[in-house]
Tab-separated table of C-alpha atoms in Angstrom:
chain	number	residue	atom	x	y	z
A	12	MET	CA	-1.233	17.185	-3.884
A	13	SER	CA	2.130	17.921	-5.468
A	14	LEU	CA	2.426	16.218	-8.845
A	15	GLU	CA	6.201	16.576	-8.706
A	16	LYS	CA	6.409	14.632	-5.442
A	17	THR	CA	3.893	12.072	-6.680
A	18	PHE	CA	5.767	11.419	-9.917
A	19	LYS	CA	9.125	11.305	-8.109
A	20	ALA	CA	7.715	8.701	-5.729
A	21	LEU	CA	6.245	6.641	-8.567
A	22	ALA	CA	9.443	6.803	-10.623
A	23	ASP	CA	11.226	4.278	-8.398
A	24	LYS	CA	10.580	0.555	-8.926
A	25	ASN	CA	10.965	-0.281	-5.211
A	26	ARG	CA	8.385	2.314	-4.228
A	27	ARG	CA	5.952	1.000	-6.851
A	28	GLU	CA	6.443	-2.492	-5.414
A	29	ILE	CA	5.753	-1.173	-1.913
A	30	LEU	CA	2.529	0.375	-3.207
A	31	SER	CA	1.562	-2.949	-4.798
A	32	LEU	CA	1.993	-4.660	-1.433
A	33	LEU	CA	-0.027	-1.991	0.365
A	34	LYS	CA	-2.770	-2.202	-2.245
A	35	LYS	CA	-3.570	-5.664	-0.868
A	36	ASN	CA	-3.116	-5.068	2.879
A	37	SER	CA	-1.888	-2.574	5.430
A	38	LEU	CA	1.554	-3.649	6.647
A	39	THR	CA	4.207	-2.750	9.191
A	40	ALA	CA	7.687	-1.751	8.035
A	41	GLY	CA	8.951	-5.161	9.150
A	42	GLU	CA	6.352	-6.924	7.020
A	43	ILE	CA	7.236	-4.749	4.040
A	44	SER	CA	10.956	-5.396	4.517
A	45	GLU	CA	10.413	-9.166	4.174
A	46	HIS	CA	9.785	-8.572	0.460
A	47	PHE	CA	12.975	-6.593	-0.227
A	48	ASP	CA	16.726	-6.947	0.031
A	49	MET	CA	17.490	-3.513	1.468
A	50	THR	CA	18.561	-2.030	4.761
A	51	ASN	CA	16.028	-0.672	7.229
A	52	ALA	CA	17.379	2.834	6.568
A	53	THR	CA	16.769	2.457	2.831
A	54	LEU	CA	13.253	1.146	3.413
A	55	SER	CA	12.551	4.068	5.758
A	56	TYR	CA	13.773	6.449	3.055
A	57	HIS	CA	11.383	4.942	0.493
A	58	LEU	CA	8.474	5.010	2.940
A	59	GLN	CA	9.165	8.664	3.744
A	60	ILE	CA	9.144	9.628	0.048
A	61	LEU	CA	5.802	7.827	-0.369
A	62	LYS	CA	4.423	9.583	2.720
A	63	ASP	CA	5.655	13.003	1.556
A	64	ALA	CA	3.870	12.429	-1.749
A	65	GLY	CA	0.691	11.500	0.108
A	66	LEU	CA	0.621	8.046	-1.501
A	67	ILE	CA	0.690	6.254	1.843
A	68	PHE	CA	-0.082	7.079	5.440
A	69	ASP	CA	0.838	5.427	8.696
A	70	GLU	CA	-0.893	4.883	12.011
A	71	LYS	CA	0.643	3.924	15.301
A	72	ASP	CA	-0.497	0.546	16.627
A	73	LYS	CA	1.170	-0.184	19.979
A	74	ASN	CA	4.907	-0.371	19.196
A	75	TYR	CA	4.496	-0.464	15.416
A	76	ARG	CA	3.649	1.840	12.553
A	77	VAL	CA	1.149	0.346	10.137
A	78	TYR	CA	1.350	1.655	6.576
A	79	SER	CA	-1.629	1.887	4.222
A	80	MET	CA	-2.099	3.125	0.682
A	81	ASN	CA	-3.929	6.406	0.118
A	82	ALA	CA	-6.088	5.681	-2.935
A	83	SER	CA	-7.445	9.237	-3.141
A	84	VAL	CA	-4.115	10.531	-4.483
A	85	PHE	CA	-4.313	8.064	-7.362
A	86	GLU	CA	-7.809	9.335	-8.133
A	87	GLU	CA	-6.455	12.902	-8.256
A	88	VAL	CA	-3.634	11.870	-10.606
A	89	LEU	CA	-6.081	10.093	-12.912
A	90	ALA	CA	-8.347	13.137	-12.916
A	91	TYR	CA	-5.333	15.266	-13.876
A	92	PHE	CA	-4.599	13.036	-16.891
A	93	PHE	CA	-8.224	12.901	-17.963
A	94	GLU	CA	-8.188	16.699	-18.250
A	95	PHE	CA	-5.995	16.249	-21.324
A	96	LYS	CA	-8.400	13.912	-23.047
A	97	GLY	CA	-11.037	16.547	-23.847
A	98	ASP	CA	-13.819	16.160	-26.363
A	99	GLY	CA	-11.596	16.357	-29.432
A	100	TYR	CA	-9.306	13.498	-28.450
A	101	GLU	CA	-8.861	10.854	-31.126
A	102	LYS	CA	-6.426	7.993	-31.399
C-alpha cells in the first residue's frame, strides 16, 4: 500500500463519493456515472486513481467492468493511524 496514492485518491470529493457508492454495492462504470455530472473520460480517470491506490478493484462480467471497494486498504490506513495513539496518548 502506498499512503501517498491512498491519500491523493481520498483527497478528491468525487472519488470519496464513488467510494460511498461502492460501499453499498458493486457497480459498473455506467451505474456509477448516473450519480455524477462528468464525462466518461473524467469518470475513468477517477476510477483509475482509485484502482492505483488499491481502494477499488474491478472484475470483468461479460461486456462490463464491475467495480467494488477494497475494504482491506482502509483497515491498513486505520492501523497506520492507530500507531500514533500509543499508550501515552491523552486528549
